[in-house]
CSV table of C-alpha atoms and ligand atoms in Angstrom, one decimal:
chain,number,residue,atom,x,y,z
A,1,MET,CA,0.6,-241.9,25.6
A,2,TYR,CA,3.7,-240.7,23.8
A,3,SER,CA,3.0,-238.6,20.7
A,4,ASN,CA,5.2,-239.2,17.7
A,5,ILE,CA,4.6,-235.7,16.3
A,6,THR,CA,6.1,-232.6,17.8
A,7,LEU,CA,4.0,-229.4,17.9
A,8,PRO,CA,5.8,-226.0,17.6
A,9,GLY,CA,7.1,-225.0,21.0
A,10,LEU,CA,6.8,-228.5,22.5
A,11,GLU,CA,10.2,-229.9,21.4
A,12,GLY,CA,11.6,-232.1,24.1
A,13,VAL,CA,8.3,-232.0,26.0
A,14,ILE,CA,6.6,-235.3,27.0
A,15,VAL,CA,2.9,-235.4,26.1
A,16,THR,CA,1.2,-237.8,28.4
A,17,LYS,CA,-2.4,-237.3,27.4
A,18,SER,CA,-4.2,-235.6,24.6
A,19,TYR,CA,-7.9,-235.2,23.9
A,20,GLN,CA,-10.5,-232.7,22.8
A,21,LYS,CA,-12.9,-231.0,25.1
A,22,GLU,CA,-15.6,-228.6,23.9
A,23,GLY,CA,-13.6,-228.0,20.7
A,24,VAL,CA,-10.4,-227.2,22.6
A,25,TYR,CA,-7.3,-229.4,22.4
A,26,HIS,CA,-6.1,-230.4,25.8
A,27,LEU,CA,-2.5,-231.6,26.0
A,28,HIS,CA,-1.1,-232.9,29.3
A,29,VAL,CA,2.7,-232.3,29.3
A,30,GLU,CA,5.6,-232.8,31.5
A,31,LEU,CA,9.4,-232.6,31.3
A,32,GLU,CA,12.0,-235.3,31.9
A,33,ARG,CA,13.4,-235.6,35.4
A,34,GLN,CA,16.9,-234.2,35.4
A,35,PRO,CA,19.5,-233.2,37.9
A,36,HIS,CA,19.2,-229.6,38.9
A,37,SER,CA,21.5,-227.3,40.8
A,38,CYS,CA,20.0,-225.8,43.9
A,39,PRO,CA,19.6,-222.0,43.4
A,40,ASP,CA,20.7,-221.4,47.0
A,41,CYS,CA,23.6,-223.7,47.7
A,42,HIS,CA,24.3,-225.1,44.2
A,43,GLN,CA,24.2,-228.7,45.4
A,44,MET,CA,22.9,-231.0,42.7
A,45,THR,CA,19.6,-232.7,43.3
A,46,GLN,CA,17.1,-235.0,41.5
A,47,LYS,CA,14.8,-235.4,44.4
A,48,VAL,CA,11.2,-234.5,43.6
A,49,HIS,CA,9.3,-232.6,46.2
A,50,ASP,CA,5.9,-232.4,44.5
A,51,TYR,CA,4.0,-231.4,41.3
A,52,ARG,CA,1.7,-228.5,40.5
A,53,MET,CA,-0.7,-228.4,37.5
A,54,GLN,CA,-0.4,-225.3,35.5
A,55,LYS,CA,-2.9,-224.4,32.7
A,56,ILE,CA,-1.3,-222.6,29.8
A,57,GLN,CA,-2.7,-221.2,26.6
A,58,HIS,CA,-0.7,-222.4,23.6
A,59,THR,CA,-0.8,-221.7,19.9
A,60,GLN,CA,-3.6,-223.2,17.9
A,61,ALA,CA,-3.0,-226.7,16.6
A,62,PHE,CA,-5.0,-227.9,13.5
A,63,GLY,CA,-7.3,-224.9,13.7
A,64,ARG,CA,-8.2,-225.4,17.4
A,65,ASP,CA,-7.4,-223.6,20.5
A,66,THR,CA,-4.9,-225.5,22.5
A,67,HIS,CA,-4.5,-225.7,26.3
A,68,LEU,CA,-1.5,-227.2,27.9
A,69,PHE,CA,-1.8,-228.8,31.3
A,70,TYR,CA,1.8,-228.7,32.5
A,71,ARG,CA,2.7,-231.0,35.4
A,72,LYS,CA,5.3,-228.8,36.8
A,73,ARG,CA,7.8,-230.5,39.0
A,74,ARG,CA,9.3,-229.1,42.2
A,75,TYR,CA,12.7,-230.4,43.4
A,76,ILE,CA,13.9,-230.3,46.9
A,77,CYS,CA,17.6,-229.7,47.8
A,78,GLU,CA,19.0,-232.7,49.6
A,79,GLU,CA,21.5,-230.7,51.6
A,80,ALA,CA,20.3,-231.1,55.2
A,81,THR,CA,20.7,-227.5,56.2
A,82,CYS,CA,19.2,-226.1,53.0
A,83,GLN,CA,16.1,-228.1,52.0
A,84,LYS,CA,15.3,-225.4,49.3
A,85,ARG,CA,12.2,-226.2,47.2
A,86,PHE,CA,12.3,-225.0,43.6
A,87,TYR,CA,10.6,-225.4,40.2
A,88,GLU,CA,12.4,-227.2,37.4
A,89,ASP,CA,13.8,-225.2,34.5
A,90,ASN,CA,11.6,-225.0,31.5
A,91,THR,CA,11.4,-223.2,28.2
A,92,LEU,CA,7.6,-223.7,27.9
A,93,VAL,CA,6.3,-220.8,29.9
A,94,ALA,CA,7.9,-217.8,31.5
A,95,ARG,CA,7.2,-217.0,35.2
A,96,TYR,CA,3.8,-215.5,36.0
A,97,GLN,CA,2.6,-216.0,32.4
A,98,ARG,CA,-0.6,-217.8,31.4
A,99,GLN,CA,0.5,-218.1,27.8
A,100,SER,CA,3.3,-220.3,26.5
A,101,VAL,CA,6.5,-218.8,25.2
A,102,GLU,CA,5.6,-220.1,21.8
A,103,PHE,CA,2.2,-218.5,22.0
A,104,ASN,CA,3.7,-215.1,22.8
A,105,GLN,CA,6.3,-215.5,20.0
A,106,ALA,CA,3.7,-216.4,17.4
A,107,LEU,CA,1.5,-213.6,18.6
A,108,SER,CA,4.3,-211.0,18.4
A,109,ILE,CA,5.1,-212.0,14.8
A,110,GLU,CA,1.4,-211.7,13.9
A,111,LEU,CA,1.1,-208.4,15.6
A,112,ILE,CA,4.1,-207.0,13.7
A,113,HIS,CA,2.8,-207.9,10.3
A,114,ALA,CA,-1.0,-207.8,10.8
A,115,LYS,CA,-2.9,-204.8,9.5
A,116,ASN,CA,-5.2,-204.6,12.5
A,117,PHE,CA,-5.6,-205.9,16.0
A,118,LYS,CA,-9.0,-207.4,15.6
A,119,ASP,CA,-8.1,-210.1,13.1
A,120,VAL,CA,-5.2,-211.2,15.3
A,121,ALA,CA,-7.5,-211.2,18.4
A,122,ASP,CA,-9.9,-213.5,16.5
A,123,ARG,CA,-7.3,-215.8,15.4
A,124,PHE,CA,-5.8,-216.2,18.8
A,125,GLY,CA,-9.1,-216.5,20.5
A,126,THR,CA,-8.7,-213.3,22.6
A,127,SER,CA,-9.9,-209.7,22.7
A,128,PRO,CA,-8.5,-206.7,20.8
A,129,THR,CA,-7.6,-204.9,24.0
A,130,THR,CA,-5.7,-207.9,25.1
A,131,VAL,CA,-3.7,-208.2,21.9
A,132,MET,CA,-3.1,-204.4,22.0
A,133,ARG,CA,-1.7,-204.7,25.5
A,134,ARG,CA,0.4,-207.7,24.3
A,135,PHE,CA,1.6,-205.5,21.5
A,136,ASP,CA,2.8,-202.8,23.9
A,137,THR,CA,4.7,-205.2,26.1
A,138,ILE,CA,6.0,-208.0,23.9
A,139,CYS,CA,6.6,-206.1,20.8
A,140,ALA,CA,8.5,-203.3,22.5
A,141,SER,CA,11.1,-205.7,23.6
A,142,LYS,CA,11.6,-206.9,20.0
A,143,LEU,CA,12.6,-203.6,18.5
A,144,ASN,CA,16.3,-203.0,17.9
A,145,GLU,CA,16.7,-199.4,19.0
A,146,THR,CA,19.3,-197.4,17.1
A,147,LYS,CA,21.7,-195.8,19.5
A,148,GLU,CA,24.3,-194.5,17.1
A,149,LEU,CA,23.1,-193.2,13.7
A,150,PRO,CA,24.9,-194.4,10.6
A,151,LYS,CA,27.2,-192.0,8.6
A,152,VAL,CA,24.5,-191.3,6.1
A,153,ILE,CA,21.0,-190.4,7.2
A,154,ALA,CA,17.9,-189.0,5.6
A,155,ILE,CA,15.4,-186.7,7.4
A,156,ASP,CA,11.9,-186.2,6.1
A,157,GLU,CA,8.6,-185.1,7.1
A,158,TYR,CA,6.1,-187.9,7.7
A,159,LYS,CA,2.4,-187.6,7.9
A,160,GLY,CA,1.5,-190.1,10.6
A,161,ASP,CA,-1.3,-188.3,12.3
A,162,ALA,CA,-0.4,-189.8,15.7
A,163,GLY,CA,-0.3,-188.5,19.2
A,164,GLY,CA,-2.2,-185.3,18.3
A,165,GLU,CA,0.3,-184.2,15.8
A,166,LYS,CA,-0.4,-184.3,12.1
A,167,TYR,CA,3.2,-184.5,11.0
A,168,GLN,CA,6.1,-186.5,12.5
A,169,THR,CA,9.8,-186.6,11.5
A,170,ILE,CA,11.3,-189.7,10.1
A,171,ILE,CA,15.0,-190.5,10.3
A,172,ALA,CA,15.9,-193.1,7.7
A,173,ASP,CA,18.8,-195.0,6.3
A,174,PRO,CA,19.0,-194.0,2.6
A,175,ILE,CA,21.4,-196.7,1.8
A,176,ARG,CA,19.7,-199.7,3.4
A,177,ARG,CA,16.3,-198.0,2.6
A,178,LYS,CA,14.7,-198.4,6.0
A,179,PRO,CA,13.3,-196.2,8.7
A,180,ILE,CA,15.5,-195.8,11.8
A,181,GLU,CA,13.4,-193.6,14.0
A,182,ILE,CA,10.2,-191.6,14.1
A,183,LEU,CA,10.0,-188.4,16.1
A,184,LYS,CA,6.8,-187.3,17.7
A,185,ASP,CA,6.5,-184.0,15.7
A,186,ARG,CA,8.4,-182.0,13.2
A,187,LYS,CA,9.6,-179.3,15.5
A,188,LYS,CA,13.2,-178.1,15.3
A,189,GLU,CA,13.9,-178.7,19.0
A,190,THR,CA,12.7,-182.3,18.9
A,191,LEU,CA,15.0,-183.1,16.0
A,192,LYS,CA,17.9,-181.2,17.5
A,193,ASP,CA,17.6,-183.1,20.8
A,194,TYR,CA,17.5,-186.4,19.0
A,195,LEU,CA,20.5,-185.7,16.7
A,196,ARG,CA,22.5,-184.5,19.7
A,197,GLN,CA,22.0,-187.8,21.4
A,198,HIS,CA,22.4,-190.2,18.5
A,199,GLY,CA,24.1,-188.4,15.6
A,200,GLN,CA,27.7,-187.9,16.5
A,201,GLY,CA,28.9,-190.2,13.8
A,202,VAL,CA,26.7,-188.6,11.0
A,203,GLU,CA,28.6,-187.3,8.0
A,204,VAL,CA,26.0,-186.8,5.3
A,205,VAL,CA,22.3,-185.8,5.7
A,206,VAL,CA,19.8,-186.0,2.9
A,207,MET,CA,16.8,-183.8,3.5
A,208,ASP,CA,13.9,-181.8,2.1
A,209,MET,CA,14.5,-178.0,2.0
A,210,SER,CA,12.9,-177.2,5.3
A,211,PRO,CA,14.8,-174.3,7.0
A,212,SER,CA,13.8,-175.8,10.4
A,213,PHE,CA,15.4,-179.2,9.7
A,214,LYS,CA,18.5,-177.4,8.3
A,215,ALA,CA,18.8,-175.3,11.4
A,216,ALA,CA,18.4,-178.3,13.7
A,217,VAL,CA,21.2,-180.1,11.8
A,218,ASP,CA,23.5,-177.1,11.8
A,219,GLN,CA,23.0,-176.6,15.5
A,220,SER,CA,23.4,-180.2,16.6
A,221,LEU,CA,25.8,-181.9,14.3
A,222,GLY,CA,28.8,-179.6,13.6
A,223,ARG,CA,29.1,-179.5,9.8
A,224,PRO,CA,27.9,-182.6,8.0
A,225,ILE,CA,27.4,-182.6,4.2
A,226,ILE,CA,23.8,-181.7,3.4
A,227,VAL,CA,22.2,-183.2,0.3
A,228,ALA,CA,18.9,-181.6,-0.8
A,229,ASP,CA,16.4,-184.3,-1.8
A,230,ARG,CA,15.6,-184.4,-5.6
A,231,PHE,CA,11.9,-184.8,-5.3
A,232,HIS,CA,11.8,-181.7,-3.0
A,233,PHE,CA,13.8,-179.3,-5.1
A,234,CYS,CA,12.2,-180.4,-8.4
A,235,ARG,CA,8.8,-179.7,-6.8
A,236,TYR,CA,9.6,-175.9,-6.7
A,237,ILE,CA,9.8,-175.9,-10.5
A,238,TYR,CA,6.5,-177.8,-10.9
A,239,TRP,CA,4.9,-175.6,-8.3
A,240,ALA,CA,6.0,-172.5,-10.3
A,241,LEU,CA,4.4,-173.9,-13.5
A,242,GLU,CA,1.3,-174.8,-11.5
A,243,GLN,CA,1.0,-171.2,-10.2
A,244,VAL,CA,1.3,-169.8,-13.8
A,245,ARG,CA,-1.3,-172.2,-15.2
A,246,ARG,CA,-3.8,-171.4,-12.4
A,247,HIS,CA,-3.2,-167.7,-12.9
A,248,VAL,CA,-3.4,-167.8,-16.7
A,249,GLN,CA,-6.5,-170.0,-17.0
A,250,HIS,CA,-8.5,-167.3,-15.2
A,251,SER,CA,-8.5,-165.3,-18.4
A,252,PHE,CA,-9.9,-168.3,-20.4
A,253,ASP,CA,-13.6,-168.7,-21.1
A,254,ALA,CA,-15.6,-170.9,-18.8
A,255,TYR,CA,-15.3,-174.0,-20.9
A,256,ASP,CA,-11.5,-173.8,-21.5
A,257,ARG,CA,-10.9,-172.8,-17.9
A,258,LYS,CA,-12.6,-176.0,-16.6
A,259,LYS,CA,-11.0,-178.2,-19.3
A,260,CYS,CA,-7.6,-176.8,-18.8
A,261,LYS,CA,-7.8,-177.6,-15.1
A,262,ARG,CA,-9.0,-181.1,-15.9
A,263,MET,CA,-6.2,-181.6,-18.4
A,264,ARG,CA,-3.4,-180.0,-16.2
A,265,HIS,CA,-1.4,-183.3,-16.3
A,266,VAL,CA,-0.4,-182.5,-19.9
A,267,PHE,CA,1.8,-179.7,-18.6
A,268,TYR,CA,3.7,-181.9,-16.2
A,269,LYS,CA,4.1,-185.1,-18.2
A,270,HIS,CA,7.3,-185.5,-20.1
A,271,GLN,CA,6.7,-183.9,-23.6
A,272,GLU,CA,7.9,-187.0,-25.5
A,273,LYS,CA,5.4,-189.2,-23.5
A,274,LEU,CA,2.3,-187.3,-24.4
A,275,THR,CA,-0.3,-189.0,-26.6
A,276,ASP,CA,-1.5,-187.2,-29.7
A,277,LYS,CA,-4.7,-186.1,-28.0
A,278,GLN,CA,-2.7,-184.8,-24.9
A,279,HIS,CA,-0.3,-183.0,-27.3
A,280,TRP,CA,-3.2,-181.3,-29.0
A,281,TYR,CA,-4.5,-180.0,-25.7
A,282,LEU,CA,-1.1,-178.8,-24.6
A,283,GLU,CA,-0.6,-176.9,-27.9
A,284,HIS,CA,-4.1,-175.5,-27.6
A,285,TYR,CA,-3.5,-173.9,-24.2
A,286,LEU,CA,0.0,-172.8,-24.9
A,287,HIS,CA,-1.2,-170.9,-28.0
A,288,LYS,CA,-3.7,-169.0,-25.8
A,289,SER,CA,-1.0,-167.5,-23.5
A,290,ASP,CA,2.5,-166.5,-24.3
A,291,TYR,CA,3.3,-166.3,-20.5
A,292,LEU,CA,2.1,-169.9,-20.0
A,293,GLU,CA,4.2,-171.0,-23.1
A,294,ARG,CA,7.3,-169.4,-21.6
A,295,ALA,CA,6.7,-171.0,-18.3
A,296,TYR,CA,6.2,-174.4,-19.9
A,297,GLN,CA,9.5,-174.0,-21.9
A,298,LEU,CA,11.3,-173.2,-18.7
A,299,LYS,CA,9.9,-176.4,-17.1
A,300,GLU,CA,11.1,-178.4,-20.1
A,301,GLY,CA,14.5,-176.6,-19.9
A,302,TYR,CA,14.7,-177.6,-16.2
A,303,ARG,CA,13.9,-181.2,-17.0
A,304,LYS,CA,16.7,-181.3,-19.6
A,305,TRP,CA,19.1,-179.9,-17.0
A,306,PHE,CA,18.0,-182.5,-14.5
A,307,GLU,CA,18.5,-185.4,-16.9
A,308,ILE,CA,22.0,-184.2,-17.8
A,309,ALA,CA,22.8,-183.7,-14.2
A,310,LYS,CA,21.7,-187.2,-13.3
A,311,ALA,CA,23.8,-188.7,-16.2
A,312,CYS,CA,26.9,-186.6,-15.3
A,313,GLY,CA,27.1,-187.5,-11.6
A,314,GLN,CA,30.2,-186.7,-9.6
A,315,GLU,CA,32.7,-186.3,-12.4
A,316,GLY,CA,30.5,-183.8,-14.2
A,317,LEU,CA,29.9,-181.4,-11.4
A,318,GLY,CA,31.4,-178.5,-13.4
A,319,GLU,CA,29.1,-179.1,-16.3
A,320,ILE,CA,26.1,-179.6,-14.0
A,321,LYS,CA,26.9,-176.2,-12.5
A,322,ASP,CA,27.4,-174.5,-15.9
A,323,THR,CA,24.1,-175.8,-17.3
A,324,LEU,CA,22.3,-174.8,-14.1
A,325,TYR,CA,23.6,-171.2,-14.5
A,326,ARG,CA,22.4,-171.2,-18.1
A,327,PHE,CA,19.0,-172.3,-16.8
A,328,TYR,CA,19.1,-169.4,-14.3
A,329,ASP,CA,19.8,-167.0,-17.3
A,330,LEU,CA,16.8,-168.4,-19.2
A,331,VAL,CA,14.6,-167.8,-16.2
A,332,LYS,CA,15.9,-164.2,-15.8
A,333,ALA,CA,15.4,-163.5,-19.5
A,334,SER,CA,11.8,-164.9,-19.5
A,335,GLY,CA,10.3,-162.5,-17.0
A,336,VAL,CA,8.2,-165.3,-15.5
A,337,VAL,CA,8.2,-164.2,-11.9
A,338,GLU,CA,7.0,-167.5,-10.5
A,339,PHE,CA,10.1,-169.1,-11.9
A,340,GLU,CA,12.3,-166.3,-10.7
A,341,ARG,CA,11.1,-167.0,-7.2
A,342,ALA,CA,11.8,-170.8,-7.6
A,343,ILE,CA,15.3,-170.2,-8.7
A,344,SER,CA,16.0,-167.9,-5.8
A,345,THR,CA,15.3,-170.9,-3.6
A,346,PHE,CA,17.6,-172.9,-5.8
A,347,GLN,CA,20.3,-170.3,-5.3
A,348,ASN,CA,19.9,-170.5,-1.5
A,349,TRP,CA,20.3,-174.3,-1.6
A,350,GLN,CA,22.6,-174.6,-4.6
A,351,LYS,CA,25.4,-176.4,-2.8
A,352,GLU,CA,23.0,-178.9,-1.3
A,353,ILE,CA,21.3,-179.4,-4.7
A,354,LEU,CA,24.6,-180.0,-6.4
A,355,ASN,CA,25.5,-182.5,-3.7
A,356,SER,CA,22.5,-184.5,-4.7
A,357,PHE,CA,24.3,-185.4,-8.0
A,358,ALA,CA,27.7,-185.7,-6.4
A,359,PHE,CA,26.5,-188.3,-3.9
A,360,ASP,CA,23.6,-189.8,-5.8
A,361,LEU,CA,21.4,-190.0,-2.7
A,362,HIS,CA,17.7,-189.3,-2.3
A,363,ASN,CA,14.7,-189.9,-0.2
A,364,GLY,CA,12.4,-191.5,-2.8
A,365,TYR,CA,11.8,-194.6,-0.8
A,366,VAL,CA,10.4,-192.6,2.1
A,367,GLU,CA,7.3,-192.1,-0.1
A,368,GLY,CA,6.9,-195.9,-0.1
A,369,ILE,CA,7.2,-196.0,3.7
A,370,ASN,CA,4.5,-193.2,3.8
A,371,ASN,CA,2.2,-195.3,1.7
A,372,GLN,CA,2.5,-198.3,3.9
A,373,THR,CA,1.7,-196.1,6.9
A,374,LYS,CA,-1.6,-195.1,5.2
A,375,VAL,CA,-2.5,-198.8,5.0
A,376,ILE,CA,-1.7,-199.3,8.7
A,377,LYS,CA,-3.9,-196.3,9.6
A,378,ARG,CA,-6.8,-197.2,7.4
A,379,ASN,CA,-7.0,-200.7,8.8
A,380,ALA,CA,-6.3,-200.2,12.5
A,381,PHE,CA,-7.6,-198.6,15.5
A,382,GLY,CA,-5.3,-198.1,18.4
A,383,PHE,CA,-2.5,-196.5,16.4
A,384,GLY,CA,-3.5,-193.0,17.2
A,385,ARG,CA,-1.2,-193.3,20.2
A,386,PHE,CA,2.3,-192.1,19.1
A,387,ASP,CA,4.4,-194.8,20.9
A,388,ARG,CA,2.3,-197.6,19.4
A,389,PHE,CA,2.3,-196.1,16.0
A,390,ARG,CA,6.1,-195.7,16.1
A,391,LEU,CA,6.6,-199.2,17.3
A,392,LYS,CA,4.4,-200.6,14.5
A,393,VAL,CA,6.1,-198.8,11.7
A,394,LEU,CA,9.6,-199.5,12.9
A,395,LEU,CA,8.9,-203.2,13.7
A,396,HIS,CA,7.1,-203.8,10.4
A,397,HIS,CA,10.2,-202.7,8.6
A,398,GLN,CA,12.7,-204.5,10.9
A,399,TYR,CA,10.8,-207.8,10.5
A,400,LYS,CA,9.8,-207.3,6.9
A,401,ASP,CA,11.6,-210.5,5.9
A,402,VAL,CA,10.5,-212.6,8.8
A,403,LYS,CA,7.5,-214.4,7.3
A,404,ILE,CA,6.6,-216.9,9.9
A,405,ARG,CA,2.9,-217.1,10.3
A,406,ILE,CA,0.7,-219.3,12.2
A,407,ALA,CA,-2.9,-220.0,11.2
B,1,ZN,ZN1,20.3,-226.1,48.5
């Protein structure tokens, strides 16, 4: 019987018989007889020596498991002194495999996108440990490893909880917004080794304000331009206000103390975005403490500087710097020690902070990558192993736009 439909992975294959047996599709297949070149003496031959039947697991068809019975032809070399016997070329199944090429291909794509191994195992009619092993072998070969880092990279801490380390280091491409590499921990030596091997073309590095990352970059990359990440330096200001609030609310009565804690978001939200009710609470607490009021005004002052700086960009660096100095003066005049500490960090990283506006680069998207990781971790077992975890995160992003799915 010749089928007039072609199943995926069976293009150019002759189906000689098809039937169902115990709910499984059985397809008997063979290839057309063709001249082959002898692998030993390169003489052409079409002479068939014999056939072997090979059973192969294939992708499901119409919701059923499918087994191929491949009548695999062996040719014999006609050169009298050679007589070599060899199997025909085929794209159906790789050597020593019991699954078809198409099956492995579909399984890899599923494994890259799927949130856990168990679902995939069920869909492919196999066990979670089998698909996990498949993941380790097939998927590893699908990852494009980055040998040379691009000119602009981002370095950030990454809470992956894998391989016995709570934190990993992520190297990302801030322009294409994708992860490039995940390092097993956040130690200086690990990052240094990696950058030495792959970072010789790096010119700009965006990073959080970790002294250990900075030292690793300085010691391995010569002198690239370092850009402090916005989210990270802004956080020092918000932390300072947070410290003041916590400290001040101790002196409130029990009711206000609890309520102030619960309403703490009113201090951080942009003033113009507060609802009437939120505004009322803000005023209420600010009236209770002059120190808190001063801290709050500094935060608002900072926010204004930040908005100006963003709008100015590269051409306005002089103005950005002047307004930053005015902010430092305000802090010094205020006597709020928590803010004085924050600006001393700013002064240490001032060049890198100003670079953030000169280059308009940041790590905001890493947060998004982090959130996706949480989903992977919640849904899957088996990703506690660092190599597997790394592979999953990198592949997921590499194949984000490949949406081929089999059902
Ligand atoms: Zn031969």
